[in-house]
Amino acid sequence: IQVSLMETGAIEKPMRVTYMPGGVGAVAYNAIVAQRPGEPGTVVAFSGGSLLNLAQGKFGRYGVDDVRWLASVGTDYGMIAVRTDSPWKDLPSFMATMEKNPASIVIGAGASIGSQDWMKAALLAQKANVDPHKMRYVAFEGGGEPVTALLGNHVQAVSGDLSEMVPYLQGNKIRVLAVFANERLPGALADVPTAKEQGYDLV
């Protein structure tokens, strides 16, 4: 967020950034609201998944009305990714395996059941005629942990946001089978196919 604020001229100097992991944003949100409610220069930034959990009341005693909302800074898109040495080269082959033997695929993501990342995997399961509650899903604390698990072959796929995969795409370690967008994204991500173009209407 700091880069975006500086590029748009919202701030002139770099600001101090503190990373507060835990609860998909809940730890940071509750700490700021409870301990520093009167600081005009304090900003909390988190992902769309955090917003979903907040809206569902999963952040505890504080809700959406306990802060002043400033802006949505960017847009991210869901995706499903596997290792480059995975047998799945595209989304149809992955979906065929999921439909035939859903227990053979362990999907990792950086959030709990019912979260935004879980919903992405659940939508895939539904498209494969699989009950989402029967898919093998492992919840991790943040977006980096499921990627580490994927690279270590502890899970077979990762459901998450495309922005989290960019560094790994450059290293040729991970293959994104599909991005959940209406059309392909520009620039360095132009080679990532959409689910829609592969026959699955997921946006």
PDB file of C-alpha atoms in Angstrom:
ATOM      1  CA  ILE A   1       0.000   0.000   0.000  1.00  0.00           C
ATOM      2  CA  GLN A   2       2.917   2.339   0.706  1.00  0.00           C
ATOM      3  CA  VAL A   3       4.049   2.184  -2.923  1.00  0.00           C
ATOM      4  CA  SER A   4       0.539   2.982  -4.158  1.00  0.00           C
ATOM      5  CA  LEU A   5       0.171   5.932  -1.789  1.00  0.00           C
ATOM      6  CA  MET A   6       3.518   7.394  -2.847  1.00  0.00           C
ATOM      7  CA  GLU A   7       2.898   6.866  -6.567  1.00  0.00           C
ATOM      8  CA  THR A   8      -0.448   8.656  -6.360  1.00  0.00           C
ATOM      9  CA  GLY A   9       0.984  11.505  -4.289  1.00  0.00           C
ATOM     10  CA  ALA A  10      -1.166  10.735  -1.254  1.00  0.00           C
ATOM     11  CA  ILE A  11       2.001  10.742   0.872  1.00  0.00           C
ATOM     12  CA  GLU A  12       5.353  12.391   0.198  1.00  0.00           C
ATOM     13  CA  LYS A  13       7.616  10.371   2.480  1.00  0.00           C
ATOM     14  CA  PRO A  14       7.782   6.638   3.224  1.00  0.00           C
ATOM     15  CA  MET A  15       5.698   5.602   6.195  1.00  0.00           C
ATOM     16  CA  ARG A  16       6.581   3.102   8.884  1.00  0.00           C
ATOM     17  CA  VAL A  17       5.066  -0.295   8.074  1.00  0.00           C
ATOM     18  CA  THR A  18       4.426  -2.944  10.721  1.00  0.00           C
ATOM     19  CA  TYR A  19       3.480  -6.472   9.674  1.00  0.00           C
ATOM     20  CA  MET A  20       1.018  -8.007  12.137  1.00  0.00           C
ATOM     21  CA  PRO A  21       0.179 -11.578  11.063  1.00  0.00           C
ATOM     22  CA  GLY A  22      -2.694 -13.604  12.423  1.00  0.00           C
ATOM     23  CA  GLY A  23      -6.327 -14.348  11.726  1.00  0.00           C
ATOM     24  CA  VAL A  24      -6.228 -13.203   8.085  1.00  0.00           C
ATOM     25  CA  GLY A  25      -5.986  -9.581   9.228  1.00  0.00           C
ATOM     26  CA  ALA A  26      -7.929  -9.924  12.484  1.00  0.00           C
ATOM     27  CA  VAL A  27      -4.892  -9.417  14.734  1.00  0.00           C
ATOM     28  CA  ALA A  28      -3.902  -6.159  13.031  1.00  0.00           C
ATOM     29  CA  TYR A  29      -7.466  -4.848  12.848  1.00  0.00           C
ATOM     30  CA  ASN A  30      -8.253  -5.519  16.493  1.00  0.00           C
ATOM     31  CA  ALA A  31      -4.899  -4.197  17.717  1.00  0.00           C
ATOM     32  CA  ILE A  32      -5.288  -0.880  15.904  1.00  0.00           C
ATOM     33  CA  VAL A  33      -8.946  -0.361  16.800  1.00  0.00           C
ATOM     34  CA  ALA A  34      -8.435  -1.282  20.458  1.00  0.00           C
ATOM     35  CA  GLN A  35      -5.067   0.311  21.166  1.00  0.00           C
ATOM     36  CA  ARG A  36      -4.691   3.197  18.719  1.00  0.00           C
ATOM     37  CA  PRO A  37      -8.166   4.454  17.789  1.00  0.00           C
ATOM     38  CA  GLY A  38      -7.272   8.155  17.960  1.00  0.00           C
ATOM     39  CA  GLU A  39      -4.213   8.204  15.707  1.00  0.00           C
ATOM     40  CA  PRO A  40      -5.113  10.015  12.471  1.00  0.00           C
ATOM     41  CA  GLY A  41      -1.955   8.831  10.707  1.00  0.00           C
ATOM     42  CA  THR A  42      -2.509   5.126  11.339  1.00  0.00           C
ATOM     43  CA  VAL A  43      -3.790   3.017   8.449  1.00  0.00           C
ATOM     44  CA  VAL A  44      -4.722  -0.674   8.376  1.00  0.00           C
ATOM     45  CA  ALA A  45      -4.394  -2.418   5.023  1.00  0.00           C
ATOM     46  CA  PHE A  46      -5.464  -5.943   4.214  1.00  0.00           C
ATOM     47  CA  SER A  47      -6.862  -8.154   1.473  1.00  0.00           C
ATOM     48  CA  GLY A  48     -10.316  -8.855   0.156  1.00  0.00           C
ATOM     49  CA  GLY A  49     -10.290 -12.086   2.136  1.00  0.00           C
ATOM     50  CA  SER A  50      -9.893 -10.071   5.325  1.00  0.00           C
ATOM     51  CA  LEU A  51     -12.836  -7.889   4.345  1.00  0.00           C
ATOM     52  CA  LEU A  52     -14.989 -10.960   3.837  1.00  0.00           C
ATOM     53  CA  ASN A  53     -14.085 -12.320   7.273  1.00  0.00           C
ATOM     54  CA  LEU A  54     -14.773  -8.923   8.829  1.00  0.00           C
ATOM     55  CA  ALA A  55     -18.182  -8.744   7.146  1.00  0.00           C
ATOM     56  CA  GLN A  56     -18.971 -12.230   8.462  1.00  0.00           C
ATOM     57  CA  GLY A  57     -18.192 -11.147  12.024  1.00  0.00           C
ATOM     58  CA  LYS A  58     -15.067 -13.290  12.323  1.00  0.00           C
ATOM     59  CA  PHE A  59     -12.885 -10.471  13.664  1.00  0.00           C
ATOM     60  CA  GLY A  60     -14.345 -10.621  17.161  1.00  0.00           C
ATOM     61  CA  ARG A  61     -15.717  -7.646  19.070  1.00  0.00           C
ATOM     62  CA  TYR A  62     -14.948  -5.014  16.423  1.00  0.00           C
ATOM     63  CA  GLY A  63     -16.894  -4.643  13.204  1.00  0.00           C
ATOM     64  CA  VAL A  64     -17.016  -2.631  10.001  1.00  0.00           C
ATOM     65  CA  ASP A  65     -18.305   0.498  11.749  1.00  0.00           C
ATOM     66  CA  ASP A  66     -15.329   0.825  14.097  1.00  0.00           C
ATOM     67  CA  VAL A  67     -13.035   2.421  11.506  1.00  0.00           C
ATOM     68  CA  ARG A  68     -13.218   5.044   8.766  1.00  0.00           C
ATOM     69  CA  TRP A  69     -12.848   3.409   5.354  1.00  0.00           C
ATOM     70  CA  LEU A  70     -10.514   5.253   2.985  1.00  0.00           C
ATOM     71  CA  ALA A  71     -10.345   3.413  -0.320  1.00  0.00           C
ATOM     72  CA  SER A  72      -9.986   0.216  -2.253  1.00  0.00           C
ATOM     73  CA  VAL A  73      -6.403   0.416  -3.484  1.00  0.00           C
ATOM     74  CA  GLY A  74      -6.299  -2.377  -6.034  1.00  0.00           C
ATOM     75  CA  THR A  75      -7.990  -5.349  -7.632  1.00  0.00           C
ATOM     76  CA  ASP A  76      -6.813  -8.925  -7.383  1.00  0.00           C
ATOM     77  CA  TYR A  77      -8.082 -12.063  -9.049  1.00  0.00           C
ATOM     78  CA  GLY A  78      -8.497 -15.582  -7.772  1.00  0.00           C
ATOM     79  CA  MET A  79      -6.549 -18.463  -9.255  1.00  0.00           C
ATOM     80  CA  ILE A  80      -5.637 -22.115  -8.885  1.00  0.00           C
ATOM     81  CA  ALA A  81      -1.969 -23.117  -9.130  1.00  0.00           C
ATOM     82  CA  VAL A  82       0.121 -26.290  -9.099  1.00  0.00           C
ATOM     83  CA  ARG A  83       3.830 -27.120  -9.278  1.00  0.00           C
ATOM     84  CA  THR A  84       5.402 -26.978 -12.723  1.00  0.00           C
ATOM     85  CA  ASP A  85       6.171 -30.716 -12.524  1.00  0.00           C
ATOM     86  CA  SER A  86       2.528 -31.481 -11.744  1.00  0.00           C
ATOM     87  CA  PRO A  87       0.673 -33.869 -14.065  1.00  0.00           C
ATOM     88  CA  TRP A  88      -1.956 -31.154 -14.620  1.00  0.00           C
ATOM     89  CA  LYS A  89      -1.026 -28.916 -17.522  1.00  0.00           C
ATOM     90  CA  ASP A  90      -4.337 -27.061 -17.719  1.00  0.00           C
ATOM     91  CA  LEU A  91      -7.575 -26.566 -15.815  1.00  0.00           C
ATOM     92  CA  PRO A  92      -9.598 -29.260 -17.660  1.00  0.00           C
ATOM     93  CA  SER A  93      -7.103 -31.990 -16.693  1.00  0.00           C
ATOM     94  CA  PHE A  94      -7.153 -30.805 -13.066  1.00  0.00           C
ATOM     95  CA  MET A  95     -10.949 -30.758 -13.021  1.00  0.00           C
ATOM     96  CA  ALA A  96     -11.132 -34.234 -14.547  1.00  0.00           C
ATOM     97  CA  THR A  97      -9.030 -35.606 -11.683  1.00  0.00           C
ATOM     98  CA  MET A  98     -11.063 -33.722  -9.106  1.00  0.00           C
ATOM     99  CA  GLU A  99     -14.297 -35.117 -10.495  1.00  0.00           C
ATOM    100  CA  LYS A 100     -12.983 -38.681 -10.718  1.00  0.00           C
ATOM    101  CA  ASN A 101     -11.053 -38.790  -7.437  1.00  0.00           C
ATOM    102  CA  PRO A 102     -11.417 -35.633  -5.312  1.00  0.00           C
ATOM    103  CA  ALA A 103      -9.592 -37.226  -2.377  1.00  0.00           C
ATOM    104  CA  SER A 104      -6.392 -37.409  -4.447  1.00  0.00           C
ATOM    105  CA  ILE A 105      -6.016 -33.615  -4.482  1.00  0.00           C
ATOM    106  CA  VAL A 106      -5.128 -31.645  -1.368  1.00  0.00           C
ATOM    107  CA  ILE A 107      -5.761 -27.926  -1.849  1.00  0.00           C
ATOM    108  CA  GLY A 108      -3.979 -25.444   0.383  1.00  0.00           C
ATOM    109  CA  ALA A 109      -4.916 -21.817   0.976  1.00  0.00           C
ATOM    110  CA  GLY A 110      -4.176 -18.999   3.375  1.00  0.00           C
ATOM    111  CA  ALA A 111      -7.507 -18.901   5.158  1.00  0.00           C
ATOM    112  CA  SER A 112     -10.074 -21.021   6.968  1.00  0.00           C
ATOM    113  CA  ILE A 113     -13.127 -22.853   5.671  1.00  0.00           C
ATOM    114  CA  GLY A 114     -15.744 -20.354   4.543  1.00  0.00           C
ATOM    115  CA  SER A 115     -13.122 -17.765   3.621  1.00  0.00           C
ATOM    116  CA  GLN A 116     -12.576 -16.153   0.242  1.00  0.00           C
ATOM    117  CA  ASP A 117      -9.776 -18.569  -0.703  1.00  0.00           C
ATOM    118  CA  TRP A 118     -11.887 -21.536   0.395  1.00  0.00           C
ATOM    119  CA  MET A 119     -14.764 -20.254  -1.744  1.00  0.00           C
ATOM    120  CA  LYS A 120     -12.514 -20.211  -4.811  1.00  0.00           C
ATOM    121  CA  ALA A 121     -11.689 -23.872  -4.247  1.00  0.00           C
ATOM    122  CA  ALA A 122     -15.333 -24.629  -3.438  1.00  0.00           C
ATOM    123  CA  LEU A 123     -16.490 -23.098  -6.721  1.00  0.00           C
ATOM    124  CA  LEU A 124     -14.007 -25.303  -8.563  1.00  0.00           C
ATOM    125  CA  ALA A 125     -15.299 -28.347  -6.704  1.00  0.00           C
ATOM    126  CA  GLN A 126     -18.876 -27.498  -7.643  1.00  0.00           C
ATOM    127  CA  LYS A 127     -17.897 -27.210 -11.302  1.00  0.00           C
ATOM    128  CA  ALA A 128     -16.393 -30.707 -10.991  1.00  0.00           C
ATOM    129  CA  ASN A 129     -19.650 -32.004  -9.444  1.00  0.00           C
ATOM    130  CA  VAL A 130     -17.942 -32.467  -6.075  1.00  0.00           C
ATOM    131  CA  ASP A 131     -19.475 -31.455  -2.749  1.00  0.00           C
ATOM    132  CA  PRO A 132     -17.166 -28.641  -1.514  1.00  0.00           C
ATOM    133  CA  HIS A 133     -17.385 -30.004   2.018  1.00  0.00           C
ATOM    134  CA  LYS A 134     -15.849 -33.264   0.815  1.00  0.00           C
ATOM    135  CA  MET A 135     -12.807 -31.760  -0.890  1.00  0.00           C
ATOM    136  CA  ARG A 136      -9.476 -32.023   0.923  1.00  0.00           C
ATOM    137  CA  TYR A 137      -8.651 -28.509   2.056  1.00  0.00           C
ATOM    138  CA  VAL A 138      -5.808 -27.355   4.307  1.00  0.00           C
ATOM    139  CA  ALA A 139      -6.036 -23.889   5.871  1.00  0.00           C
ATOM    140  CA  PHE A 140      -2.803 -21.995   6.493  1.00  0.00           C
ATOM    141  CA  GLU A 141      -2.175 -18.762   8.380  1.00  0.00           C
ATOM    142  CA  GLY A 142      -1.253 -16.612   5.379  1.00  0.00           C
ATOM    143  CA  GLY A 143      -0.747 -16.622   1.628  1.00  0.00           C
ATOM    144  CA  GLY A 144       2.931 -17.581   1.740  1.00  0.00           C
ATOM    145  CA  GLU A 145       2.531 -20.783   3.752  1.00  0.00           C
ATOM    146  CA  PRO A 146       0.417 -22.722   1.232  1.00  0.00           C
ATOM    147  CA  VAL A 147       2.916 -21.844  -1.505  1.00  0.00           C
ATOM    148  CA  THR A 148       5.730 -23.245   0.643  1.00  0.00           C
ATOM    149  CA  ALA A 149       3.636 -26.366   1.223  1.00  0.00           C
ATOM    150  CA  LEU A 150       3.024 -26.675  -2.515  1.00  0.00           C
ATOM    151  CA  LEU A 151       6.722 -26.385  -3.331  1.00  0.00           C
ATOM    152  CA  GLY A 152       7.413 -29.025  -0.680  1.00  0.00           C
ATOM    153  CA  ASN A 153       4.754 -31.276  -2.248  1.00  0.00           C
ATOM    154  CA  HIS A 154       2.673 -31.333   0.940  1.00  0.00           C
ATOM    155  CA  VAL A 155      -0.365 -30.075  -0.990  1.00  0.00           C
ATOM    156  CA  GLN A 156      -1.102 -30.594  -4.680  1.00  0.00           C
ATOM    157  CA  ALA A 157      -2.678 -27.221  -5.457  1.00  0.00           C
ATOM    158  CA  VAL A 158      -3.046 -23.719  -4.051  1.00  0.00           C
ATOM    159  CA  SER A 159      -6.174 -21.603  -4.160  1.00  0.00           C
ATOM    160  CA  GLY A 160      -5.546 -17.897  -3.678  1.00  0.00           C
ATOM    161  CA  ASP A 161      -4.890 -14.567  -5.332  1.00  0.00           C
ATOM    162  CA  LEU A 162      -2.870 -14.245  -8.513  1.00  0.00           C
ATOM    163  CA  SER A 163      -0.677 -11.468  -7.101  1.00  0.00           C
ATOM    164  CA  GLU A 164       0.753 -13.942  -4.576  1.00  0.00           C
ATOM    165  CA  MET A 165       2.057 -16.126  -7.404  1.00  0.00           C
ATOM    166  CA  VAL A 166       3.951 -13.519  -9.427  1.00  0.00           C
ATOM    167  CA  PRO A 167       7.387 -14.073  -7.802  1.00  0.00           C
ATOM    168  CA  TYR A 168       7.080 -17.831  -8.266  1.00  0.00           C
ATOM    169  CA  LEU A 169       6.042 -17.562 -11.903  1.00  0.00           C
ATOM    170  CA  GLN A 170       9.301 -15.776 -12.617  1.00  0.00           C
ATOM    171  CA  GLY A 171      11.192 -18.630 -10.984  1.00  0.00           C
ATOM    172  CA  ASN A 172       9.353 -21.213 -13.107  1.00  0.00           C
ATOM    173  CA  LYS A 173       8.404 -23.220 -10.019  1.00  0.00           C
ATOM    174  CA  ILE A 174       4.637 -22.861 -10.154  1.00  0.00           C
ATOM    175  CA  ARG A 175       2.091 -23.147 -12.940  1.00  0.00           C
ATOM    176  CA  VAL A 176      -1.120 -21.155 -12.630  1.00  0.00           C
ATOM    177  CA  LEU A 177      -3.775 -23.286 -14.281  1.00  0.00           C
ATOM    178  CA  ALA A 178      -6.335 -20.495 -14.437  1.00  0.00           C
ATOM    179  CA  VAL A 179      -7.108 -16.984 -13.295  1.00  0.00           C
ATOM    180  CA  PHE A 180     -10.704 -16.205 -12.377  1.00  0.00           C
ATOM    181  CA  ALA A 181     -11.146 -13.122 -14.557  1.00  0.00           C
ATOM    182  CA  ASN A 182     -13.308 -12.228 -17.541  1.00  0.00           C
ATOM    183  CA  GLU A 183     -10.264 -11.959 -19.785  1.00  0.00           C
ATOM    184  CA  ARG A 184      -6.523 -12.445 -19.611  1.00  0.00           C
ATOM    185  CA  LEU A 185      -4.598  -9.879 -17.624  1.00  0.00           C
ATOM    186  CA  PRO A 186      -2.034  -7.630 -19.319  1.00  0.00           C
ATOM    187  CA  GLY A 187       1.737  -7.538 -19.089  1.00  0.00           C
ATOM    188  CA  ALA A 188       3.696 -10.300 -17.404  1.00  0.00           C
ATOM    189  CA  LEU A 189       0.492 -12.227 -16.627  1.00  0.00           C
ATOM    190  CA  ALA A 190      -0.776 -12.341 -20.207  1.00  0.00           C
ATOM    191  CA  ASP A 191       0.200 -16.008 -20.583  1.00  0.00           C
ATOM    192  CA  VAL A 192      -2.019 -17.107 -17.698  1.00  0.00           C
ATOM    193  CA  PRO A 193      -5.273 -18.480 -19.176  1.00  0.00           C
ATOM    194  CA  THR A 194      -8.642 -17.676 -17.674  1.00  0.00           C
ATOM    195  CA  ALA A 195     -10.942 -20.369 -16.332  1.00  0.00           C
ATOM    196  CA  LYS A 196     -13.595 -19.011 -18.661  1.00  0.00           C
ATOM    197  CA  GLU A 197     -11.599 -19.633 -21.838  1.00  0.00           C
ATOM    198  CA  GLN A 198     -11.032 -23.218 -20.654  1.00  0.00           C
ATOM    199  CA  GLY A 199     -14.752 -23.866 -20.326  1.00  0.00           C
ATOM    200  CA  TYR A 200     -15.386 -22.972 -16.676  1.00  0.00           C
ATOM    201  CA  ASP A 201     -17.341 -19.810 -15.965  1.00  0.00           C
ATOM    202  CA  LEU A 202     -15.519 -18.677 -12.835  1.00  0.00           C
ATOM    203  CA  VAL A 203     -14.961 -14.950 -12.380  1.00  0.00           C
TER     204      VAL A 203
END
